[in-house]
Amino acid sequence: PNPDAFIDIDSLAVQHGLDEGLYNAYLRVLDNAGNWSFWRFIGAVTITEPICPVGQFALGINQSNLINACPGQQNGSISAQILNGISPFHIQWSHGVQNQLSVGNLNPGFYTLTITDSLGCTASQQFEIIELPGVSVTGSGSHIACHGSFTGTVNITPGGGTPPYGFNWSNGAQSQNLSNLPAGNYTVTVTDANNCFTTETFAVTQPNPLTSSVSLTLNPFCFGDQTGLINIAVSGGAGGY
């Protein structure tokens, strides 16, 4: 046996860092003068591999936060906490990330976290990132009656996802519908309560400018006759001249 395992009565210190094996344990006392006095043989002690705690003292994992992923956006995340165990810990996720209790940029799927403490005790827990309902938007832009006027509108209806919805338009507006618009394209991003979003563009159209020109003139044949003629050509506008 190895004669290097001892207990100090004054400090109640215990020898640490021993390998597996058989050791002789001795008791010694430190007197007031700072001298070690008698040694007493306690007995042989066998050191074995540590036994991992069970029950309420066992190494464990607790989910502290989980955010599911929006369709096609890879924005899921998981945060976990270590329960019990003895540090330092080795942290391993099934998708390759190490030594991080929080992971992000996750697609829908299953992710397993394995924790190993300094005693070699392990704990594993599987988490599921689900795909949230997608956000949709339907609507249309109006056709302006007169070229250059500001009477266009865009009306939309959001759907899917999780209400309430937020709206951000390319012209800076944050309302659901737009009015008093000139012709052009208007893009909206609709975001739901889970920060899932979709983007659509709607067009407000207008007719071409209304123009006219004289195409033919004919003078009267005789003074006072009503035989004169003027023809004009008209284009653009809404038609029905």
Short mmCIF file of N, CA, C and O in Angstrom, two decimals, residues 14-65:
data_model
loop_
_atom_site.label_atom_id
_atom_site.label_comp_id
_atom_site.label_asym_id
_atom_site.label_seq_id
_atom_site.Cartn_x
_atom_site.Cartn_y
_atom_site.Cartn_z
N VAL A 14 -8.83 16.44 3.64
CA VAL A 14 -8.80 15.09 3.07
C VAL A 14 -7.90 15.09 1.86
O VAL A 14 -7.90 16.03 1.06
N GLN A 15 -7.10 14.05 1.73
CA GLN A 15 -6.19 13.95 0.59
C GLN A 15 -6.99 13.80 -0.71
O GLN A 15 -7.88 12.95 -0.80
N HIS A 16 -6.65 14.64 -1.70
CA HIS A 16 -7.35 14.60 -2.99
C HIS A 16 -6.37 14.18 -4.09
O HIS A 16 -5.15 14.19 -3.91
N GLY A 17 -6.92 13.89 -5.24
CA GLY A 17 -6.11 13.65 -6.43
C GLY A 17 -5.45 12.29 -6.46
O GLY A 17 -4.45 12.11 -7.15
N LEU A 18 -5.96 11.33 -5.72
CA LEU A 18 -5.35 10.00 -5.68
C LEU A 18 -5.87 9.13 -6.82
O LEU A 18 -7.04 9.19 -7.18
N ASP A 19 -4.99 8.32 -7.36
CA ASP A 19 -5.40 7.34 -8.36
C ASP A 19 -6.06 6.16 -7.67
O ASP A 19 -6.02 6.01 -6.44
N GLU A 20 -6.65 5.29 -8.49
CA GLU A 20 -7.19 4.05 -7.93
C GLU A 20 -6.07 3.25 -7.28
O GLU A 20 -4.92 3.24 -7.74
N GLY A 21 -6.40 2.58 -6.19
CA GLY A 21 -5.40 1.73 -5.54
C GLY A 21 -5.67 1.59 -4.06
O GLY A 21 -6.66 2.09 -3.53
N LEU A 22 -4.74 0.91 -3.37
CA LEU A 22 -4.83 0.65 -1.94
C LEU A 22 -3.85 1.56 -1.22
O LEU A 22 -2.67 1.63 -1.57
N TYR A 23 -4.32 2.31 -0.19
CA TYR A 23 -3.51 3.29 0.53
C TYR A 23 -3.58 3.01 2.03
O TYR A 23 -4.63 2.60 2.55
N ASN A 24 -2.44 3.25 2.75
CA ASN A 24 -2.46 3.26 4.20
C ASN A 24 -2.86 4.64 4.67
O ASN A 24 -2.26 5.64 4.27
N ALA A 25 -3.87 4.74 5.50
CA ALA A 25 -4.35 6.02 6.01
C ALA A 25 -3.82 6.24 7.42
O ALA A 25 -3.91 5.35 8.27
N TYR A 26 -3.23 7.43 7.64
CA TYR A 26 -2.66 7.78 8.95
C TYR A 26 -3.35 9.03 9.48
O TYR A 26 -3.72 9.93 8.74
N LEU A 27 -3.45 9.10 10.82
CA LEU A 27 -4.01 10.24 11.50
C LEU A 27 -2.86 11.01 12.15
O LEU A 27 -1.99 10.42 12.80
N ARG A 28 -2.79 12.33 11.99
CA ARG A 28 -1.75 13.12 12.64
C ARG A 28 -2.37 14.39 13.19
O ARG A 28 -3.39 14.86 12.71
N VAL A 29 -1.71 14.99 14.20
CA VAL A 29 -2.26 16.14 14.90
C VAL A 29 -1.22 17.25 14.90
O VAL A 29 -0.02 17.03 15.15
N LEU A 30 -1.66 18.49 14.60
CA LEU A 30 -0.80 19.66 14.62
C LEU A 30 -1.03 20.39 15.93
O LEU A 30 -2.13 20.84 16.24
N ASP A 31 0.05 20.53 16.76
CA ASP A 31 -0.11 21.16 18.07
C ASP A 31 -0.04 22.68 17.95
O ASP A 31 0.16 23.23 16.87
N ASN A 32 -0.20 23.38 19.10
CA ASN A 32 -0.22 24.83 19.11
C ASN A 32 1.10 25.45 18.69
O ASN A 32 1.15 26.63 18.30
N ALA A 33 2.17 24.70 18.82
CA ALA A 33 3.49 25.22 18.42
C ALA A 33 3.75 25.05 16.94
O ALA A 33 4.80 25.44 16.43
N GLY A 34 2.81 24.47 16.22
CA GLY A 34 2.99 24.29 14.80
C GLY A 34 3.73 23.03 14.43
O GLY A 34 4.21 22.89 13.30
N ASN A 35 3.82 22.11 15.39
CA ASN A 35 4.54 20.86 15.13
C ASN A 35 3.54 19.72 14.97
O ASN A 35 2.53 19.65 15.67
N TRP A 36 3.89 18.86 14.05
CA TRP A 36 3.06 17.66 13.89
C TRP A 36 3.45 16.67 14.99
O TRP A 36 4.60 16.36 15.19
N SER A 37 2.45 16.25 15.72
CA SER A 37 2.71 15.27 16.77
C SER A 37 2.36 13.88 16.27
O SER A 37 2.31 13.65 15.07
N PHE A 38 1.99 13.01 17.13
CA PHE A 38 1.95 11.58 16.85
C PHE A 38 1.20 11.23 15.56
O PHE A 38 0.28 11.91 15.17
N TRP A 39 1.62 10.16 14.97
CA TRP A 39 0.95 9.57 13.81
C TRP A 39 0.29 8.28 14.28
O TRP A 39 0.86 7.52 15.04
N ARG A 40 -0.89 8.08 13.80
CA ARG A 40 -1.57 6.84 14.16
C ARG A 40 -2.11 6.19 12.90
O ARG A 40 -2.78 6.84 12.10
N PHE A 41 -1.81 4.96 12.74
CA PHE A 41 -2.29 4.20 11.58
C PHE A 41 -3.77 3.94 11.74
O PHE A 41 -4.21 3.42 12.77
N ILE A 42 -4.55 4.35 10.72
CA ILE A 42 -5.99 4.14 10.76
C ILE A 42 -6.36 2.81 10.10
O ILE A 42 -7.14 2.02 10.61
N GLY A 43 -5.77 2.57 8.94
CA GLY A 43 -6.06 1.33 8.25
C GLY A 43 -5.83 1.50 6.75
O GLY A 43 -5.46 2.57 6.28
N ALA A 44 -6.02 0.44 6.02
CA ALA A 44 -5.86 0.47 4.57
C ALA A 44 -7.16 0.96 3.93
O ALA A 44 -8.25 0.58 4.35
N VAL A 45 -7.00 1.83 2.94
CA VAL A 45 -8.16 2.41 2.24
C VAL A 45 -8.04 2.10 0.76
O VAL A 45 -6.97 2.31 0.15
N THR A 46 -9.11 1.60 0.18
CA THR A 46 -9.13 1.31 -1.25
C THR A 46 -9.83 2.45 -1.98
O THR A 46 -10.98 2.80 -1.65
N ILE A 47 -9.13 3.05 -2.95
CA ILE A 47 -9.70 4.10 -3.79
C ILE A 47 -10.20 3.47 -5.08
O ILE A 47 -9.45 2.79 -5.78
N THR A 48 -11.48 3.68 -5.38
CA THR A 48 -12.07 3.14 -6.60
C THR A 48 -12.58 4.27 -7.47
O THR A 48 -12.57 5.44 -7.08
N GLU A 49 -13.00 3.93 -8.68
CA GLU A 49 -13.61 4.93 -9.56
C GLU A 49 -14.81 5.56 -8.86
O GLU A 49 -15.56 4.88 -8.17
N PRO A 50 -15.00 6.89 -9.02
CA PRO A 50 -16.12 7.54 -8.33
C PRO A 50 -17.46 7.04 -8.83
O PRO A 50 -17.62 6.67 -9.99
N ILE A 51 -18.41 7.02 -7.93
CA ILE A 51 -19.78 6.63 -8.26
C ILE A 51 -20.58 7.91 -8.48
O ILE A 51 -20.59 8.81 -7.64
N CYS A 52 -21.23 8.01 -9.62
CA CYS A 52 -22.00 9.22 -9.94
C CYS A 52 -23.23 9.30 -9.04
O CYS A 52 -23.94 8.31 -8.85
N PRO A 53 -23.52 10.49 -8.50
CA PRO A 53 -24.71 10.66 -7.66
C PRO A 53 -25.98 10.36 -8.45
O PRO A 53 -26.02 10.48 -9.68
N VAL A 54 -27.02 9.99 -7.73
CA VAL A 54 -28.31 9.71 -8.35
C VAL A 54 -29.37 10.55 -7.68
O VAL A 54 -29.11 11.24 -6.68
N GLY A 55 -30.56 10.50 -8.22
CA GLY A 55 -31.68 11.23 -7.62
C GLY A 55 -31.51 12.72 -7.73
O GLY A 55 -31.05 13.25 -8.74
N GLN A 56 -31.85 13.44 -6.67
CA GLN A 56 -31.85 14.89 -6.70
C GLN A 56 -30.45 15.49 -6.80
O GLN A 56 -30.29 16.67 -7.10
N PHE A 57 -29.41 14.68 -6.56
CA PHE A 57 -28.04 15.18 -6.63
C PHE A 57 -27.35 14.80 -7.94
O PHE A 57 -26.18 15.10 -8.14
N ALA A 58 -28.06 14.12 -8.81
CA ALA A 58 -27.46 13.65 -10.06
C ALA A 58 -27.20 14.82 -11.01
O ALA A 58 -27.89 15.84 -10.99
N LEU A 59 -26.17 14.66 -11.84
CA LEU A 59 -25.92 15.62 -12.90
C LEU A 59 -27.12 15.66 -13.83
O LEU A 59 -27.65 14.63 -14.24
N GLY A 60 -27.59 16.86 -14.14
CA GLY A 60 -28.78 16.98 -14.98
C GLY A 60 -28.72 18.22 -15.87
O GLY A 60 -27.81 19.04 -15.78
N ILE A 61 -29.73 18.33 -16.72
CA ILE A 61 -29.83 19.44 -17.68
C ILE A 61 -31.23 20.02 -17.57
O ILE A 61 -32.22 19.29 -17.53
N ASN A 62 -31.29 21.35 -17.56
CA ASN A 62 -32.57 22.04 -17.51
C ASN A 62 -32.68 22.98 -18.70
O ASN A 62 -31.74 23.71 -19.01
N GLN A 63 -33.82 22.95 -19.39
CA GLN A 63 -34.06 23.87 -20.50
C GLN A 63 -34.44 25.23 -19.94
O GLN A 63 -35.41 25.37 -19.21
N SER A 64 -33.66 26.27 -20.28
CA SER A 64 -33.97 27.61 -19.79
C SER A 64 -34.72 28.44 -20.83
O SER A 64 -35.46 29.34 -20.48
N ASN A 65 -34.52 28.14 -22.11
CA ASN A 65 -35.23 28.89 -23.15
C ASN A 65 -35.15 28.11 -24.46
O ASN A 65 -34.13 27.48 -24.75
#
